Amino acid sequence: MTWVQLAYLAAALCFILALKGLSTPRYARLGNLVGAAGMALAVVTSYTTIERNGLLILVAVVAGTAAGIPAARQVKMTAVPQMVALFNGVGGAAAALVALTEFLEGHDAGVLFAVATVLTVLIGSVSFSGSVVTFLKLQEVMTTRPVLLPAGQLLGIGVAVVSALLAIFVLVSDSNLLLVLLALAGLALGVLFVLPVGGADVPIAISLLNAFTGLAVAASGYVLGNTLLIVAGTLVGASGTILTRLMAQAMGRPLTNILFGAFKATPPSAVTDEQRTVRSGTVEDVAILLGYAHSVLVVPGYGLAVAQAQHAARELAQLLESRGISVDYGIHPVAGRMPGHMNVLLAEADVPYENLKELDDVNPGIGSVDVVLVVGANDVVNPGARDEPSSPIYGMPIFDVDRAKAVVFMKRSMRPGFAGVDNSLLYNPKTTLLFGDAKDSLTKLLAAVKQV
Amino acid sequence: MTWVQLAYLAAALCFILALKGLSTPRYARLGNLVGAAGMALAVVTSYTTIERNGLLILVAVVAGTAAGIPAARQVKMTAVPQMVALFNGVGGAAAALVALTEFLEGHDAGVLFAVATVLTVLIGSVSFSGSVVTFLKLQEVMTTRPVLLPAGQLLGIGVAVVSALLAIFVLVSDSNLLLVLLALAGLALGVLFVLPVGGADVPIAISLLNAFTGLAVAASGYVLGNTLLIVAGTLVGASGTILTRLMAQAMGRPLTNILFGAFKATPPSAVTDEQRTVRSGTVEDVAILLGYAHSVLVVPGYGLAVAQAQHAARELAQLLESRGISVDYGIHPVAGRMPGHMNVLLAEADVPYENLKELDDVNPGIGSVDVVLVVGANDVVNPGARDEPSSPIYGMPIFDVDRAKAVVFMKRSMRPGFAGVDNSLLYNPKTTLLFGDAKDSLTKLLAAVKQV
Amino acid sequence: MRVGIPAESRPAERRVAGLPETVASLIGAGLAVDVQSGAGAHAHASDAAYRSAGAEIVPDHPAGRADVVISVQPLDLEQAGRLREGDITVSFLQPANELDLVRILAERKVTAFSLDLLPRVTRAQGADALSSQALVSGYRAVLVAAQHLPRFLPMFTTAAGTVPPAKVLVLGAGVAGLQAIATARRLGAVVEAYDVRKAAAEEVRSLGAKFLELNLETQDGVYAAEQSETFLERQRELIAERVAASDIVISTAAVPGRRAPVLVTTDMLKAMAPGSVVVDLAAESGGNVVGSAPGEDVWVGEVLVHGVKNLPSSMPVHASRLYAKNVANLLHLMTEDGRVEPDLTDEVLGGACLTHAGEVRHAPTRELL
Amino acid sequence: MRVGIPAESRPAERRVAGLPETVASLIGAGLAVDVQSGAGAHAHASDAAYRSAGAEIVPDHPAGRADVVISVQPLDLEQAGRLREGDITVSFLQPANELDLVRILAERKVTAFSLDLLPRVTRAQGADALSSQALVSGYRAVLVAAQHLPRFLPMFTTAAGTVPPAKVLVLGAGVAGLQAIATARRLGAVVEAYDVRKAAAEEVRSLGAKFLELNLETQDGVYAAEQSETFLERQRELIAERVAASDIVISTAAVPGRRAPVLVTTDMLKAMAPGSVVVDLAAESGGNVVGSAPGEDVWVGEVLVHGVKNLPSSMPVHASRLYAKNVANLLHLMTEDGRVEPDLTDEVLGGACLTHAGEVRHAPTRELL
Amino acid sequence: MIELLTIFVLAVFVGFEVVSKVSTILHTPLMSGANAIHGVILVGAILITGQADDTLTLVLGLLAVFLATVNVVGGFVVTDRMLEMFKGHKR
Amino acid sequence: MIELLTIFVLAVFVGFEVVSKVSTILHTPLMSGANAIHGVILVGAILITGQADDTLTLVLGLLAVFLATVNVVGGFVVTDRMLEMFKGHKR
Ligand SMILES: NC(=O)c1ccc[n+]([C@@H]2O[C@H](COP(=O)([O-])OP(=O)(O)OC[C@H]3O[C@@H](n4cnc5c(N)ncnc54)[C@H](OP(=O)(O)O)[C@@H]3O)[C@@H](O)[C@H]2O)c1
Ligand SMILES: NC(=O)c1ccc[n+]([C@@H]2O[C@H](COP(=O)([O-])OP(=O)(O)OC[C@H]3O[C@@H](n4cnc5c(N)ncnc54)[C@H](OP(=O)(O)O)[C@@H]3O)[C@@H](O)[C@H]2O)c1
Ligand SMILES: NC(=O)c1ccc[n+]([C@@H]2O[C@H](COP(=O)([O-])OP(=O)(O)OC[C@H]3O[C@@H](n4cnc5c(N)ncnc54)[C@H](O)[C@@H]3O)[C@@H](O)[C@H]2O)c1
Ligand SMILES: NC(=O)c1ccc[n+]([C@@H]2O[C@H](COP(=O)([O-])OP(=O)(O)OC[C@H]3O[C@@H](n4cnc5c(N)ncnc54)[C@H](O)[C@@H]3O)[C@@H](O)[C@H]2O)c1
C-alpha cells in the first residue's frame, strides 16, 4: 500500500462526496469543488509516477486546459447542454484511446483484460460520436427534429450485430486491426443511436451517453488495473443511469422510447403543430420555477371553482410565502360565473383580504412578477381582449399576464373559456401549460415545491 | 477468481439488499429473507472449503440453531429488545473468539494483521459484556435505573487507558497472555460502559453495541483476509452508527450523553418521574401509526382553534381517506371555548358534516378505532371525568379514547386544559405525545404520512 | 352636456343612480351633472358630498333641464312628459310593465336605454345592472330567510345538544341564485340547488353545493325557455321531494320577458316542516311560489312565504354603488369629448336601446304596443 | 312527581321551557309532565306532539298543580302565589330585577332555582342556559346587524367595482361575543374584538379574528370585575378609535349582577360612517352604548343603534330546544327514582338555588332585600 | 491491501446511504436485521475451526461457531417476527 | 480480481444511492459534474503516455491526455457556472 494508492483512494472519496454534494442544492457548489480537488490530486499523483514523456504530457494538459476553460467560461447559459455533450464526447474518446493504446502496446493479461478493452473501445466510441451528433443538434448546426433514416431501424440493428461480432473476433484473434474496426463500428452506432432522438429528449440522451462514458472509464480501469478509474467510472456509470431514469420520469417520457429510438420506425410524437406550439411542462418544472421566484401572482378563474381548488391554492401560496416569496392573488372583476365568485371561494379558504389584488393594483407592476399562476382562468387573461379589435371580448380589461416573466397555465385541455374565444396566451413562449384538474395539479405542485 | 469468492460476493450483495429492504416498510420483510438467504449461501460456501472438523462444526451449528430458534420464537414481543441484545452479544463474543483463535494459531502477517486482531478482540469483548449487562437490565434481572458506581468516571477512564496500553503491548510483544488480558479488559469496559445507561437509553446502547460488533467482524475480516466479512461487517458498522444517531435523534437525546455516560459523574436526566412516564414520539412514529391504521378518529379541542389548525387537520384527514383509511371527527359538546367552536372551524375548512360525530356515535365503537388523534383537546378526553369521583370535572361525558387502540396527543406542553386538572391519559402507555403547536405538528405529519 | 340624477320618486325605492364617486367620473369625462337635492339620502350620500364631487344640486327633478337623465326606476309619466326630443334616459325600465311610458318616450323622440335589455355579453359586463342587483338580491334573500327562520343555519354541537345544519334549497341558479347559494353556505347551511340550464350544474357545484339532477334532457343557452310536459312533471316531483326536506327555499327562477315559472305549489309548502321559510325572489314577476305576493309575508300552515319586493333597495348604499357604476360605465360607452352620442350600431348600446327618434326599437315591446 | 310547563306569559317571550323530546326524557326519568295548551306554539311544537311524547295537556298555568314548574321567564307574582310549600321552580330568574317575586318565593317556602345563578363549572355545562342562549344571541345579533346595514358584509370584486368587506367590532368576547365573531367572519366581514379578560385574546384569535390589545394589565378570572381609571381612559381611547373605523359594532360586555359597562359614547357614534349599525346586546342590563334602549332602534345622526331585547326569542325553535335541554339536564341532576329531590350541598344545585325552605340562599339578593 | 481499504471505504458509504432515510418504526427491526447480518462471523468461525489442529483452537473455534450460529439464526428469526406486524396492511 | 469486482459492485451501490433522491433542479448540474468526474480517464491517459515508447502510442496517448483534460477542466468549470445561479437564493 503506497502513498500513491492512498492518494488515489482519497481522490475516489472526493468523487463520492462530490456526487453527494451535487445532489442537494445547498452543497452542490461545494461538491463540485471537492470533485475538482480530488481530480487535481489524482492527476498530480499519477504524473509523479510516470517514466517518460513528462514534458509532452504537460504540454498536452496545458493545451487541453487552454481549450477547455475558455469554452466553458464563454458559453451562454442556454448553450450549456451542448457544451456538456461535447465534454462528454471527448471524455469517451479519451477512454477509447487509452484502451486502444494499451491494447496496441501489447497485452499480457487474459480474457478479462481483453473484454474490458473491447468494452472500453466500443462504449467510448459510441459515446464520442453520439455526443458529437447531439452537440450538432443542440447547436442547431443540423436539424433538432428527429432524423429518421429510410431503413433506420434495420441499419441500427445491423450495425449493432456487426459490432458484437467484431468484439467477439477481437477477443478471439487479438487483432489490432479488428479493434480499430470495432472503434469505427462504435462511432457509427453512436450516430445511429442519437439521430432519431427529438429535441426534448436530447438532454436525456446526453445523460445516458454520460453514463456510458462512465462505464467505459470503469472498464479502462480494469484494463489498467487502476482502482481509482474503476471506482470513479462506476460511480458515474451508476449515478448516470439513475439520473437518466429520473430525468426521463421528470419529463414524463418512457426511457425505452429514447433507448430504442433508433430501432423504431414511427417518429416520436414530440413535435406536432409547427406554427402554434404549446409548451406543456411537468409539475417539477413548475415547482422549480416557483421555488426560485421572488414574486408570484395567482390568477384564479372559474376552473378553480369547478375543481374546488381554493384550499390547495392557499396552501401552495402559504408554502411559497414561508420561503420568503411574495404571493398575491389577482382577482378579476368577472372571474368565475357570478360576481364575487372568487371572493367567496378564497374567503372560505381563509386567504387574507390584503392579498387580493385588483386589475389596477396588479397591471402596472406586472412586468416584475416572476411567475403568474393562472389557475383555471382563461378569458380574464386573454390578450385578445386588449389587442384584437375583432375579438368578441375586445374591450374587457384583463390581467396583462403576458407581460410577466413567466406564465403557468393550469387547465384540463385546450378548450376555450366562457366566451368561447381562443387564447393566444396559451401559445406564448413564456407560457408553461400544466394540464389536469386544477386541484390535482396544485396538490402535486405543493408536494413538488416542498422538494425543491 | 473462484466460485467461492463469487458466492461470497453474492452473499455480500444480499446483505446490502437486505439492509436496503429493511429501510422501507414495504420491503422490510423481503429484505430480511434476502439477508437470510445470503447468509445461508455464505455459510454453506465456507463449509465446503474447510479441511477438517466438519462434523464437529456441523454439530456446533445444529446446537446453535437449536438454541437460537426457540429463543427467537418464544420470546414475547415486548422482550424483543433484550433478545436482540443477547444475540448481539454472542456475535461479538464469536468475533473476539475468532480473532483470538487465529492469533493463537500462529500469525504470519505484519502490523496490520495484529492491529486488526487486537481491535476485534477488544471490540468483540466490549460488545459481549455490554450486551449481556443490557440484557440483564431489560430483563429486569438487575435495576433498569442508571447504576452509578462511586468512582465510575475514574474507573471508566482507568480501564480504557489500561486497555489501550494492553493493546499496544500486544502489538509490540505478540504475547498470547496479554491478548487474553486485553479481552478481559474489554469485558470490564463493556460493563462499565452500559451500567450508567438508564432505561430509555438502553435501546440506543444496544444499537451502538451492534455497530461495534459490526466493526469487530470487519476487523476480523482483515485478520482472515476475507472480503465478505469486511463488507458485511463494515455495512453493519456503518449503518449501525447512522441508526444509532437516528434513534437518539428520534428520542431527542444527545448521543454523547449515552456514549460518555460512563465518564460522567452526573446521572443522565432521562429517567426522572419513575411512576408516571410519558412517551413522546416523533412525527415519523405517528405518521407510520397513521399510515398503517384502518380507522382514525380526530378529536379536536381548543388547541386546534388556538393554532388555527383546522385546514391542516382536514388536509391530513383527506390524505388518509385517499388511502382508504376511514377518518371521523369526534366533536365534543364543550370542546373549545364557546358552544359550537369546533363546528365553526371545521365548517370553515369544509369538513363534510357527515364526518362530524358526537359522543354517542363514537363511544360505543371506539374500541375498534386504531388511532385517535387528539388535536389540542384535553379536558374532553380526560378519563378522570369518568373514573375519579373526586375530580372537579367528574360527571362530564368524555370521549373514551383510552379504550381505542392507540392515542396520539398533540399539544405544546404538559400543561392542563381549561379545567386545570391533570389528565391521566397523557401517561397511558397507549399514548404517544407529539409536542408542539398543533398546526406545525399537523403540517409535518402531513409531509411524513406522504412518505410512509 | 348635462346629466341629471333625480331623487327616486317611486315608493320604497331607496337607491340612487349616481353617487359622488360616479359623478366625479362623469365630470371627468367632460359632462356636467345635476343632482336633485336629497337624491342620495338613503344611500347616505349627502348633497354636500355631491357638491364637492362637482355636481350642481337642483331642487327639482332634472327631467327637461338635463340632456341625460339617469335613474334607477323609470321616470313616471309626468316626468317623462318633460323630456325634450333627443334627450336620453337610462333606467331599469321593464317595458312590458310600462307600456304607457314607452309610448310617451317614443312620442317625444327620447332615446331611452333600459338596463333590463342590456345584452349579457362579455363587453357589457361593466354595465350589467341585472347582475349587480341580482348579486344584492341573492345575498339579502339569505339574510331575510335566516332572519325569519326560527332555527340556526349552521350546525352546532353544544352541551345542550346538537343542532343540525339548516337545509337550504335554491331554485334557479342565475346570478341571484348562485349568490344565495354562496351566502347560505357561508352561514353553514347545507345547500342544494336546481336549475334548468345545463351549465348550472357545474356552476352550482363550483360553489360547493349539491345540484339536483333531473336525469332528463336539460337546456343549453344563457336564458331558460319553456319546457315540455313530461319534463315539467318530473321537475315537479323532484322539487316536491326536495322542498319537503328543506328548512329554507329560495326561489329565483325567471324567464326574461315572461312570467316567472311556478315551481312550488301549496301542497309542497304544506309538506314542509313547521317554521320553514320560503323566500320568493320572483314574486314581482309573478312568483315561483303559489300564493306569494311581492312585499308580503304569507303563512301557509306553519310555513312562511316571503314574497320579495325590491330587495336591492333594502341595502341602498352598496346597491346604489354598484348600480351607479353600471350606469356610469354605460354612459362612458356612449360619451366622446364631453358629448353623449350613442352609436346604436354598437351591439351593446343597440341592444339596450328601447326607443330612439320616435321608434320603439325593442321588437317584443313593439309587438305589445 | 309532576312537572309543569306553562305557556310563557311575559310579553314577547316566544320560547318554551320544554319540548316533546325533553318531555319524553323527563317521563323516562319517572316523572309526569303537564303542558299548558299552546305552550309550544311559537316553537312549532303542537299540543299533539307533546301529548304523543306522553305529556298531559292542561288548559291553565300549572302552578299549584304541578310539583315542579319549569319556565323560561320567571313566574309572575300571581302564578308564584299559587305555588305550594316545597314546590320547585326552575326559570331564568334575575333576582336583582325581581325582588318582589323573590320575597313571595321565599315566603311560600318554594325551592326556586335560577339558571342565571348556575355556577359556570365544567359539570354544569349541560344545564348552562346562559351559554346556550348567549349562543343564540350572538348569532342573531350579527343577522340583525347585517339586516340593518345598507352594505354588504363580504367583499366582492365585480364588474361594477369592488365592494370592500365590512368591518365589525365586537366588544366583550364572552359566549355571545365569540359567537358574533364567528358568525360575522362566516359572512366574510373583517372582525376585531375587545374584552377585558386576559384569556379572551387567545379565544378571539382562535376564531381567526383580531384582538385589540390595550397594552395594559388585564384581568384574570372568568367574570369581569370593575376597572381602574387610567385603564378606563386608555380603553375609551382605543374603543373610540376602533368604533370610528367600523361599519358594525356589536357590544356584549357584561358584569354579572351589575349594570353593563358603558363603552360606546355618543361622540364615538358620531364619528362612525353614515349608515353604520350598532347592536347593543347589553341593552337590557343598562346598555354598553349611551342612549340604547331595549327593543328600540335609535338613530344617532346617521348611525343606527339597535338595542336588543330578548334576542333568543326571535329564534324560538332552536332557542327553546337548547333551553329545554338545559332545564331537563338540571332536573336530571336532582331526580332520583321519579322524585325531584335536590341535594343542595351539591355545588351546582346549591349555587343555582335562590330560595329554599323560606330562606334566600343567594347572598347578594339577600342583601338587596 | 489497498483494495481491501477501498472496499472498506465504499462499504461505509453504502452502509450510511442505505440506512440514512429509514423511518422510525423500522429502527428496531433494522437494528435486529443488521445484528443478524454481523452473524456472518460464523463464516470466519467455520473457516478457522475448519483448519484448527490443536484442542484449544478447536474448542475456541467450536464455541465461536456455536455463538455465531445463535446470533445468525436467532437474529433473522426474531427480525422476521417483528416484521410480521406489517403484513396485511397496505398503503 | 474478486476485490476489483467487489469494488465495482459497491461503487454501483454508492452511485445509485447517492443520486437517487436528487431534486429536478439539480439534474443538469449533476449530469455535468458526473461528466467532469469521468474525466478521471486523464489519469489513465497520463499513465499510458508516461510509458509510451513508440510514436503511435505516444501520439494516441497525448491525444487522449488532451481530450481528457478538456473533459475535466471544461466539465468542472461549466458545472460551477451553472451552480452559481443557486447563489443568493436560500430555501
Ligand atoms: N363573474 C361573472 O359574474 C360572470 C358571469 C357569467 C359569465 N362570466 C364570464 O365567465 C368568464 C370568466 O372567466 P374565467 O377566466 O374565470 O373563466 P373561463 O374563461 O370560463 O375559463 C375557465 C377555464 O377553467 C378551466 N377549467 C374548468 N374546470 C377546470 C378544472 N376542474 N381544473 C382546471 N381547469 C378547469 C377551463 O379549461 P379546461 O376546460 O381546459 O379545463 C376554462 O378554460 C368570463 O368570460 C366572464 O365574462 C362571468
Ligand atoms: N365549549 C364551550 O362552550 C366552553 C366554554 C367555556 C369553557 N369550556 C371548557 O373548555 C374545555 C374544552 O376542552 P378542550 O379539550 O377543547 O380544551 P382544553 O381542555 O382547554 O385543552 C386544550 C388543550 O389544547 C392545547 N393547546 C393550546 N394551544 C395549542 C396549540 N397552539 N397547539 C397545540 N395544542 C394547543 C393545550 O395544551 P398546551 O398548552 O400544552 O398546548 C390544552 O391542553 C372544557 O373544560 C370546557 O368545559 C368550554
Ligand atoms: N355574459 C355575461 O358576462 C353574463 C353576466 C351575468 C350573467 N350571465 C348569465 O346570464 C344567465 C342568467 O342569469 P340571470 O341571473 O339574469 O337569470 P334569470 O334571473 O333570468 O333567471 C334565473 C335562473 O332561473 C333559471 N330558470 C328559469 N326557468 C326555470 C325553471 N323552470 N326551473 C328552474 N330554473 C329556472 C334560469 O336558468 C336562470 O339560471 C346566467 O347563465 C348567467 O351566467 C352572463
Ligand atoms: N365553565 C364553563 O364551562 C363555561 C361555560 C360557558 C362560559 N364560560 C365562561 O364564562 C365567561 C363569561 O361568559 P359570558 O358570555 O357569560 O360573559 P358575560 O355575558 O358575563 O360577559 C360578556 C363578556 O363581556 C366582557 N366584559 C365585561 N366588562 C367589559 C368591559 N368593560 N369591556 C370589555 N369587555 C367586558 C366579559 O369579560 C365577558 O367576556 C367566559 O369566560 C366563558 O368562557 C365557562
mmCIF file of C-alpha atoms and ligand atoms in Angstrom, chain A residues 334 337-339 418, chain C residues 119-125 128 130-132 134 171-178 194-200 203 219 221-227 231-232 235 239 252-256 260-263 288, ligand 3:
data_model
loop_
_atom_site.group_PDB
_atom_site.id
_atom_site.type_symbol
_atom_site.label_atom_id
_atom_site.label_comp_id
_atom_site.label_asym_id
_atom_site.label_seq_id
_atom_site.Cartn_x
_atom_site.Cartn_y
_atom_site.Cartn_z
ATOM 1 C CA VAL A 334 -65.653 38.842 -13.858
ATOM 2 C CA ARG A 337 -69.641 32.729 -13.058
ATOM 3 C CA MET A 338 -71.119 35.154 -10.614
ATOM 4 C CA PRO A 339 -69.976 38.467 -9.246
ATOM 5 C CA PHE A 418 -66.886 31.033 -21.249
ATOM 6 C CA PRO C 119 -77.170 42.224 -23.830
ATOM 7 C CA ARG C 120 -75.367 39.868 -21.404
ATOM 8 C CA VAL C 121 -72.155 39.835 -23.445
ATOM 9 C CA THR C 122 -68.687 39.979 -22.012
ATOM 10 C CA ARG C 123 -68.037 43.534 -23.104
ATOM 11 C CA ALA C 124 -71.184 44.839 -21.436
ATOM 12 C CA GLN C 125 -70.469 43.352 -18.054
ATOM 13 C CA ASP C 128 -74.758 44.833 -16.313
ATOM 14 C CA LEU C 130 -79.199 42.958 -13.802
ATOM 15 C CA SER C 131 -76.188 41.060 -12.487
ATOM 16 C CA SER C 132 -75.129 43.616 -9.944
ATOM 17 C CA ALA C 134 -79.138 40.215 -8.554
ATOM 18 C CA LEU C 171 -84.423 27.091 -7.191
ATOM 19 C CA GLY C 172 -82.903 28.820 -10.183
ATOM 20 C CA ALA C 173 -79.138 29.255 -10.189
ATOM 21 C CA GLY C 174 -78.727 32.514 -12.059
ATOM 22 C CA VAL C 175 -76.704 35.315 -10.576
ATOM 23 C CA ALA C 176 -79.026 35.774 -7.604
ATOM 24 C CA GLY C 177 -79.394 32.059 -7.053
ATOM 25 C CA LEU C 178 -75.638 31.484 -7.088
ATOM 26 C CA TYR C 194 -81.850 23.260 -9.096
ATOM 27 C CA ASP C 195 -81.921 24.937 -12.483
ATOM 28 C CA VAL C 196 -82.980 24.021 -15.988
ATOM 29 C CA ARG C 197 -79.815 25.339 -17.596
ATOM 30 C CA LYS C 198 -77.234 22.703 -18.416
ATOM 31 C CA ALA C 199 -74.275 24.804 -17.330
ATOM 32 C CA ALA C 200 -75.877 25.481 -13.979
ATOM 33 C CA GLU C 203 -71.747 26.354 -11.577
ATOM 34 C CA GLN C 219 -81.352 23.129 -21.925
ATOM 35 C CA GLY C 221 -78.086 28.615 -23.728
ATOM 36 C CA VAL C 222 -77.870 31.516 -21.382
ATOM 37 C CA TYR C 223 -81.573 32.030 -20.720
ATOM 38 C CA ALA C 224 -84.169 29.472 -19.905
ATOM 39 C CA ALA C 225 -87.035 28.874 -22.331
ATOM 40 C CA GLU C 226 -90.276 26.980 -21.741
ATOM 41 C CA GLN C 227 -90.373 23.274 -21.121
ATOM 42 C CA PHE C 231 -90.167 17.419 -18.203
ATOM 43 C CA LEU C 232 -92.357 19.607 -16.045
ATOM 44 C CA GLN C 235 -89.395 18.511 -12.317
ATOM 45 C CA ILE C 239 -88.894 19.716 -6.439
ATOM 46 C CA THR C 252 -85.090 32.842 -8.139
ATOM 47 C CA ALA C 253 -86.240 31.180 -11.366
ATOM 48 C CA ALA C 254 -87.035 33.635 -14.128
ATOM 49 C CA VAL C 255 -87.507 33.634 -17.865
ATOM 50 C CA PRO C 256 -86.704 37.067 -19.283
ATOM 51 C CA ALA C 260 -91.785 33.529 -13.738
ATOM 52 C CA PRO C 261 -92.373 29.760 -13.804
ATOM 53 C CA VAL C 262 -94.434 28.346 -10.945
ATOM 54 C CA LEU C 263 -92.248 25.791 -9.201
ATOM 55 C CA ASN C 288 -92.220 30.891 -8.348
HETATM 56 N N1 LIG G 3 -72.200 37.290 -20.285
HETATM 57 C C1 LIG G 3 -72.001 37.562 -19.047
HETATM 58 O O1 LIG G 3 -71.000 38.006 -18.744
HETATM 59 C C2 LIG G 3 -73.037 37.280 -18.045
HETATM 60 C C3 LIG G 3 -73.187 38.107 -16.935
HETATM 61 C C4 LIG G 3 -74.162 37.782 -15.974
HETATM 62 C C5 LIG G 3 -74.960 36.654 -16.148
HETATM 63 N N2 LIG G 3 -74.791 35.877 -17.237
HETATM 64 C C6 LIG G 3 -75.578 34.694 -17.467
HETATM 65 O O2 LIG G 3 -76.926 35.005 -17.617
HETATM 66 C C7 LIG G 3 -77.710 33.895 -17.230
HETATM 67 C C8 LIG G 3 -78.933 34.270 -16.459
HETATM 68 O O3 LIG G 3 -78.643 34.922 -15.311
HETATM 69 P P1 LIG G 3 -79.796 35.693 -14.520
HETATM 70 O O4 LIG G 3 -79.445 35.654 -13.095
HETATM 71 O O5 LIG G 3 -80.081 37.002 -15.095
HETATM 72 O O6 LIG G 3 -81.020 34.719 -14.802
HETATM 73 P P2 LIG G 3 -82.575 34.982 -14.602
HETATM 74 O O7 LIG G 3 -82.778 35.921 -13.496
HETATM 75 O O8 LIG G 3 -83.160 35.292 -15.898
HETATM 76 O O9 LIG G 3 -83.057 33.500 -14.170
HETATM 77 C C9 LIG G 3 -82.575 32.933 -13.016
HETATM 78 C C10 LIG G 3 -82.365 31.460 -13.243
HETATM 79 O O10 LIG G 3 -83.590 30.771 -13.277
HETATM 80 C C11 LIG G 3 -83.451 29.669 -14.103
HETATM 81 N N3 LIG G 3 -84.760 29.140 -14.516
HETATM 82 C C12 LIG G 3 -85.634 29.574 -15.449
HETATM 83 N N4 LIG G 3 -86.702 28.767 -15.505
HETATM 84 C C13 LIG G 3 -86.514 27.799 -14.592
HETATM 85 C C14 LIG G 3 -87.286 26.682 -14.195
HETATM 86 N N5 LIG G 3 -88.449 26.405 -14.726
HETATM 87 N N6 LIG G 3 -86.781 25.886 -13.238
HETATM 88 C C15 LIG G 3 -85.589 26.161 -12.679
HETATM 89 N N7 LIG G 3 -84.834 27.216 -13.016
HETATM 90 C C16 LIG G 3 -85.299 28.033 -13.976
HETATM 91 C C17 LIG G 3 -82.640 30.198 -15.230
HETATM 92 O O11 LIG G 3 -81.994 29.143 -15.891
HETATM 93 C C18 LIG G 3 -81.660 31.103 -14.509
HETATM 94 O O12 LIG G 3 -80.493 30.415 -14.183
HETATM 95 C C19 LIG G 3 -76.741 33.002 -16.462
HETATM 96 O O13 LIG G 3 -76.414 31.970 -17.319
HETATM 97 C C20 LIG G 3 -75.551 33.849 -16.250
HETATM 98 O O14 LIG G 3 -74.364 33.097 -16.196
HETATM 99 C C21 LIG G 3 -73.845 36.180 -18.192
#
